[in-house]
Structures are given as structure tokens and as C-alpha cells.
Short mmCIF file of N, CA and C in Angstrom, two decimals:
data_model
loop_
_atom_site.label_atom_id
_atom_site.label_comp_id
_atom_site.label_asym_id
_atom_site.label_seq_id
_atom_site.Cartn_x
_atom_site.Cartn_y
_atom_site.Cartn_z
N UNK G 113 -15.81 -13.63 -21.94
CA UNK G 113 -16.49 -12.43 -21.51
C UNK G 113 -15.48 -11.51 -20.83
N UNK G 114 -15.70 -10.22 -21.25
CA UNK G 114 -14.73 -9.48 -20.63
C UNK G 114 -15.19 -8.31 -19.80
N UNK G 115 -14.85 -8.07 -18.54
CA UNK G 115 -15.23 -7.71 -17.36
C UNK G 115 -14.72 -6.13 -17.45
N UNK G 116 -15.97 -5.32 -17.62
CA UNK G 116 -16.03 -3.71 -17.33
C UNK G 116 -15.12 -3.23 -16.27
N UNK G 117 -14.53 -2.33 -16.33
CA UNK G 117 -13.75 -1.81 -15.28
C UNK G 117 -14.12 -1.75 -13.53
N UNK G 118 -15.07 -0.88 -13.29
CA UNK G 118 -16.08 -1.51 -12.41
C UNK G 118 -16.67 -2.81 -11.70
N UNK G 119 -16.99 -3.70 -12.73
CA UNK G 119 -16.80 -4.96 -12.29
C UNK G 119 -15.39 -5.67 -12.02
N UNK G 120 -14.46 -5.39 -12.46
CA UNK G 120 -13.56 -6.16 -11.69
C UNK G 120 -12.75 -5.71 -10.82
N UNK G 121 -13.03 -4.17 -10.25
CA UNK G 121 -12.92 -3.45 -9.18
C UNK G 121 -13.96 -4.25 -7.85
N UNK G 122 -15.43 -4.32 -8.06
CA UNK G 122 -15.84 -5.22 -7.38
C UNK G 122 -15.53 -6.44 -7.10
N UNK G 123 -15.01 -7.03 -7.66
CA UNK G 123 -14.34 -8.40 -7.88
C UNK G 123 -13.13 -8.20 -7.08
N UNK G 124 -12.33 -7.78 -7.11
CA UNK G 124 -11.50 -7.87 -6.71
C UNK G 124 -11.53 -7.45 -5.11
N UNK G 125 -12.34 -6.36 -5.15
CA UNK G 125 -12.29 -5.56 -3.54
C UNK G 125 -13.53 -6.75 -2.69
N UNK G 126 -14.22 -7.86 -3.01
CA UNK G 126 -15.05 -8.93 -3.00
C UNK G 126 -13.73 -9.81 -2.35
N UNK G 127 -13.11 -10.49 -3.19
CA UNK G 127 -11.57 -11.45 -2.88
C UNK G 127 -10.78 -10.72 -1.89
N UNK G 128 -10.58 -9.48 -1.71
CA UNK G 128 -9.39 -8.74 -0.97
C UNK G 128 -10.46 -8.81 0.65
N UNK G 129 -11.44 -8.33 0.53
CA UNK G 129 -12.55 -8.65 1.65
C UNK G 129 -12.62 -10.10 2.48
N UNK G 130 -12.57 -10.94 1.51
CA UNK G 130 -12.86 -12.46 1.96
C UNK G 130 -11.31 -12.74 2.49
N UNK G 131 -10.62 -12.69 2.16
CA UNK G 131 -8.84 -13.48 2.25
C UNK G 131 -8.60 -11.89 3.34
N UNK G 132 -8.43 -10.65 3.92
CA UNK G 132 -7.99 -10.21 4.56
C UNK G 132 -8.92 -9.90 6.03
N UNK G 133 -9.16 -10.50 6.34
CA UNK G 133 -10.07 -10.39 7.70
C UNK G 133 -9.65 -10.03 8.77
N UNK G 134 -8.25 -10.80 8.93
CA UNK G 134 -7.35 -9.84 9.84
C UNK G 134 -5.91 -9.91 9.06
N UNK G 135 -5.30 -8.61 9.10
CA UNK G 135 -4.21 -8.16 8.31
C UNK G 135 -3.14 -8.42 9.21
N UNK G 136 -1.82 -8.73 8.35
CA UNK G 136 -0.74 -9.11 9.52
C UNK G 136 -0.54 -8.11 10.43
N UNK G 137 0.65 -8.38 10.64
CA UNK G 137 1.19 -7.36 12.22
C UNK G 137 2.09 -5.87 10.83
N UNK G 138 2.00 -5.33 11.67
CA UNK G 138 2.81 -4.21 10.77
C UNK G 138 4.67 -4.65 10.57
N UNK G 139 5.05 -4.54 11.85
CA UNK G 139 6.40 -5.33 11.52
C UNK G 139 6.83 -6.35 10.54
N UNK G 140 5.49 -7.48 10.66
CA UNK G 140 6.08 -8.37 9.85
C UNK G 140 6.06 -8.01 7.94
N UNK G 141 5.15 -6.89 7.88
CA UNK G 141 4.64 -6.64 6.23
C UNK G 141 6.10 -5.80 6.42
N UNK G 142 6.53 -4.72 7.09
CA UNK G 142 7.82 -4.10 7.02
C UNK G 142 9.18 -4.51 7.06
N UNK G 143 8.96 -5.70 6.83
CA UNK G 143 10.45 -6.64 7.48
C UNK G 143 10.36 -7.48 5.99
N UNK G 144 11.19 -6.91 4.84
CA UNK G 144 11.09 -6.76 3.82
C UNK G 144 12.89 -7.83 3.27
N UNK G 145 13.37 -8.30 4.35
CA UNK G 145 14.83 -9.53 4.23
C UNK G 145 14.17 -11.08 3.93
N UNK G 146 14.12 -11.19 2.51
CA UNK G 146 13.54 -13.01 2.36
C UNK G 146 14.45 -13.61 2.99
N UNK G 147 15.75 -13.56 3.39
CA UNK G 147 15.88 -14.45 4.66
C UNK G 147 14.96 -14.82 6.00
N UNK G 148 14.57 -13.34 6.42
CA UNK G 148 13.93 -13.48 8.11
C UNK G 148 12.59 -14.09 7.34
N UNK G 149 12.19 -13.76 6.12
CA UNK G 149 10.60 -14.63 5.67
C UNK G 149 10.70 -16.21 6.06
N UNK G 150 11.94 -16.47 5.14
CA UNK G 150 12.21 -17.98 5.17
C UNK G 150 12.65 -18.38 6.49
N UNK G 151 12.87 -17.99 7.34
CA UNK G 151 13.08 -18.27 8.57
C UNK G 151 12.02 -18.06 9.40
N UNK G 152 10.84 -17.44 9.37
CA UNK G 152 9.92 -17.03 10.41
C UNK G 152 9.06 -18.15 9.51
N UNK G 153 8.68 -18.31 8.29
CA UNK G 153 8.06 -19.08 7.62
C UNK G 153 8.61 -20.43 8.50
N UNK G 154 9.45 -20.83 8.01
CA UNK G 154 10.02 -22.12 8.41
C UNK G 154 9.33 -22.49 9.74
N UNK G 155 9.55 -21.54 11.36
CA UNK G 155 9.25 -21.40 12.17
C UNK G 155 8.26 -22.28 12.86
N UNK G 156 7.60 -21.26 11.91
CA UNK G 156 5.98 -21.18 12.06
C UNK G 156 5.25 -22.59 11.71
N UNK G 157 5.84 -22.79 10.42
CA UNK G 157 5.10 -24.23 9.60
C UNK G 157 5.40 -25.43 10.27
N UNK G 158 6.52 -25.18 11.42
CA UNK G 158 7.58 -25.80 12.30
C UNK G 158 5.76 -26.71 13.33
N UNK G 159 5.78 -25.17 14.03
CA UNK G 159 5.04 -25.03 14.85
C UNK G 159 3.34 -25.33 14.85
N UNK G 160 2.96 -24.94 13.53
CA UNK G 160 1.13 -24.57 13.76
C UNK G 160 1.43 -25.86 12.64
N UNK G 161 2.05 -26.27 11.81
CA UNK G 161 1.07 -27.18 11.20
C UNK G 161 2.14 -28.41 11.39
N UNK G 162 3.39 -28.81 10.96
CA UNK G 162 4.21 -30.01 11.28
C UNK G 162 4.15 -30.55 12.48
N UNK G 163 4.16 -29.35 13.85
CA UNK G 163 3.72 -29.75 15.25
C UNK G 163 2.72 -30.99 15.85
N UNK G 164 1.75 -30.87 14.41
CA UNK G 164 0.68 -31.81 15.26
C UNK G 164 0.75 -33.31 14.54
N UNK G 165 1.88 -33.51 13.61
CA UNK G 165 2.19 -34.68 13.01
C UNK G 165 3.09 -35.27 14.04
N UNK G 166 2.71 -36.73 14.09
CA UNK G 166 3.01 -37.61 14.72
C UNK G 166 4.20 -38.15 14.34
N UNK G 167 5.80 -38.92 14.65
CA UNK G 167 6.42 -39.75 13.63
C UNK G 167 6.02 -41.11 13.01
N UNK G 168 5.80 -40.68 11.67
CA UNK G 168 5.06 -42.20 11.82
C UNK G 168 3.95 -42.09 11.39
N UNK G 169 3.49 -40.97 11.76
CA UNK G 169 2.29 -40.50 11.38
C UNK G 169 1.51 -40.75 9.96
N UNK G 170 -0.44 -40.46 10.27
CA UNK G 170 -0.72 -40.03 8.87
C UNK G 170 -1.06 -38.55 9.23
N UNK G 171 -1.11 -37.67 8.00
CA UNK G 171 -1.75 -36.21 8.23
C UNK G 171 -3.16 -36.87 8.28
N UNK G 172 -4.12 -36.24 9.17
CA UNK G 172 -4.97 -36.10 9.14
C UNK G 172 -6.04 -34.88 9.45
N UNK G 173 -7.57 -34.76 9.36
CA UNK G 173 -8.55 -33.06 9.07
C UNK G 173 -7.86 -32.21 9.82
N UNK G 174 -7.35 -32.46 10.78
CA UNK G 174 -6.83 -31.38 11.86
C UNK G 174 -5.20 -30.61 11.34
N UNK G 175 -4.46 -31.34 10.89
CA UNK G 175 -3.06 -30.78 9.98
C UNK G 175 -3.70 -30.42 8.35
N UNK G 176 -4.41 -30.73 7.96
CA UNK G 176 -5.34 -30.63 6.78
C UNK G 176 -5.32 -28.87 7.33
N UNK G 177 -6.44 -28.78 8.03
CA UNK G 177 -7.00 -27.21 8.54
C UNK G 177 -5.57 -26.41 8.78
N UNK G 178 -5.37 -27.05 9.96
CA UNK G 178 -3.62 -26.53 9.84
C UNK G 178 -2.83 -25.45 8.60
N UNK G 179 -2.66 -26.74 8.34
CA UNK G 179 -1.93 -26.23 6.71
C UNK G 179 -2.76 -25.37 5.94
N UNK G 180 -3.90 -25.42 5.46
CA UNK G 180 -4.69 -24.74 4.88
C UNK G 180 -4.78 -23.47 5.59
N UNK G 181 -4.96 -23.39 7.06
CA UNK G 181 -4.63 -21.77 7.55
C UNK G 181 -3.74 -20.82 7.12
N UNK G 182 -2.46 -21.77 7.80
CA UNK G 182 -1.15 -21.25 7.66
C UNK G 182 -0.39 -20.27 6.15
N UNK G 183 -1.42 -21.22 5.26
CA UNK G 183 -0.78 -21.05 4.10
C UNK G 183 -2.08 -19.65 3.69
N UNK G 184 -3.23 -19.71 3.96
CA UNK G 184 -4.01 -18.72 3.83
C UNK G 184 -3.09 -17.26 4.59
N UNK G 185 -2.98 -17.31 5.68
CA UNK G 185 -2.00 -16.23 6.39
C UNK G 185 -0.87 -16.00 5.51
N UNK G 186 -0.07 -17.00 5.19
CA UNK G 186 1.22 -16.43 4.16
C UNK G 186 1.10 -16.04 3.51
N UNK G 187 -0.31 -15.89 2.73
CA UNK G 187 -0.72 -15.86 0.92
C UNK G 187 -0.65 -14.29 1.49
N UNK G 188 -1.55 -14.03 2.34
CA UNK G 188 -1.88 -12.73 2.95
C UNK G 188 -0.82 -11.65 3.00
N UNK G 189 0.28 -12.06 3.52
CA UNK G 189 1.54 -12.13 3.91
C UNK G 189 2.39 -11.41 2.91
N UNK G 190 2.20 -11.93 1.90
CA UNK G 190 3.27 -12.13 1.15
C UNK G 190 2.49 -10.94 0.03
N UNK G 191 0.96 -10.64 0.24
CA UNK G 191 0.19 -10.02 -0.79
C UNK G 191 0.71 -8.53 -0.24
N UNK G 192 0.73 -8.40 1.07
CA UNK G 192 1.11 -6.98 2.20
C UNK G 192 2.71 -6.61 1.46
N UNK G 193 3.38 -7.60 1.44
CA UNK G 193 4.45 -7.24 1.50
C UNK G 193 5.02 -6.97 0.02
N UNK G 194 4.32 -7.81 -1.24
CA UNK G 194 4.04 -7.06 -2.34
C UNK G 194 4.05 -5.38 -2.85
N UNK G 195 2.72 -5.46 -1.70
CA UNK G 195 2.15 -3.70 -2.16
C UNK G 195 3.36 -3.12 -1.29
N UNK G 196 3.96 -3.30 -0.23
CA UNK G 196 4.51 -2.45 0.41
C UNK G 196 6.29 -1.99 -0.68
N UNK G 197 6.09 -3.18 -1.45
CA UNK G 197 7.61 -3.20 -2.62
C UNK G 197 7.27 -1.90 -3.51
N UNK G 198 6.09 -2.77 -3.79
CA UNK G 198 5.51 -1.66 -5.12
C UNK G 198 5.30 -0.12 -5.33
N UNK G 199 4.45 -0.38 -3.78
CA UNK G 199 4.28 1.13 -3.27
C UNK G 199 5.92 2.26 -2.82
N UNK G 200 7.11 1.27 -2.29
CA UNK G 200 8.16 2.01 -2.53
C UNK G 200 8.79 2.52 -3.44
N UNK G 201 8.51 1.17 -4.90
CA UNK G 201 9.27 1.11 -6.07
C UNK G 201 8.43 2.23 -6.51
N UNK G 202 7.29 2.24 -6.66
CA UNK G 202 6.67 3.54 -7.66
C UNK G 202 7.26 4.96 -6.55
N UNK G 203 7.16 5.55 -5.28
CA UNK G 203 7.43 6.31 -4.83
C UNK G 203 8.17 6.98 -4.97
N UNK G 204 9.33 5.97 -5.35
CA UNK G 204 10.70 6.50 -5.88
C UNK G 204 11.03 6.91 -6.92
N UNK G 205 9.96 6.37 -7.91
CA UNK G 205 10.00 6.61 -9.33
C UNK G 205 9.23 8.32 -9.98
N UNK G 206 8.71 8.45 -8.77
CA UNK G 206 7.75 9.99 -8.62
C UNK G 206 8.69 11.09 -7.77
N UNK G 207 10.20 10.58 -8.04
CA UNK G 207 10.47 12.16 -7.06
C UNK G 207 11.87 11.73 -7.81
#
């Protein structure tokens, strides 16, 4: 089945609704060096979700949620910092 223009404008602005609830920080969508990504990434995954593993450990629901956040925020992340490429790359391409 193939989805009317309209409908997958709803569709989509439906998904962009659900996954952006709160949008990153502006700095971080503008801070456009995959080094400082892979490094603030690293950080972070350091912190909110490896943090609560034990040595020795098993993961368990609580690093489960963890991880599943974290990685919801990056997806986010990484969707901001997309449009912000795109939106330069076409800008440039119009002047």
C-alpha cells in the first residue's frame, strides 16, 4: 500500500512528536566535530548507563531503561544534527 502525500506527512510529524519531547540543548545540535560527538557520547554512556553496572555484574531493568534512554536522546541527537548539515548543505547550494 502506498501512502498519499498527506498521509505520510502525518506520519511522520506523529513519530517526530513522539521521539522529540524535549529537543537537545542548542550547542550540542551546533557542535557539528564527530570527534567532540564521540567523546561527549562516550562520556555520557560512561555515566547514565555503564555507571550503574556493577564489576561482575549482570545488566539488569534499571541499565535496560538506562540504555534505552540514552540511546533514545542520541537518536534525537544525531536526527538535530542531520537537519542542521542539510539545512547548511542546501543553503549553500541556493546562493
Amino acid at each position: 500500500e502506498t501512502l498519499a502525500y498527506p498521509e505520510l506527512a502525518a506520519g511522520v510529524t506523529a513519530v517526530t512528536n513522539a521521539w522529540v519531547k524535549m529537543p537537545p540543548a542548542a550547542n550540542q545540535v551546533a557542535d557539528l566535530d564527530p570527534m567532540h560527538w564521540v567523546d561527549a557520547g562516550t562520556s555520557a554512556a560512561d555515566k547514565l548507563v555503564y555507571g550503574t553496572l556493577q564489576p561482575g555484574g549482570t545488566p539488569d531493568a534499571a541499565y535496560g531503561a538506562a540504555q534505552a534512554a540514552f540511546c533514545h536522546k542520541q537518536a534525537v541527537l544525531a536526527g538535530f544534527r542531520l537537519a542542521a548539515i542539510l539545512n547548511d548543505a542546501l543553503k549553500s547550494d541556493t546562493k
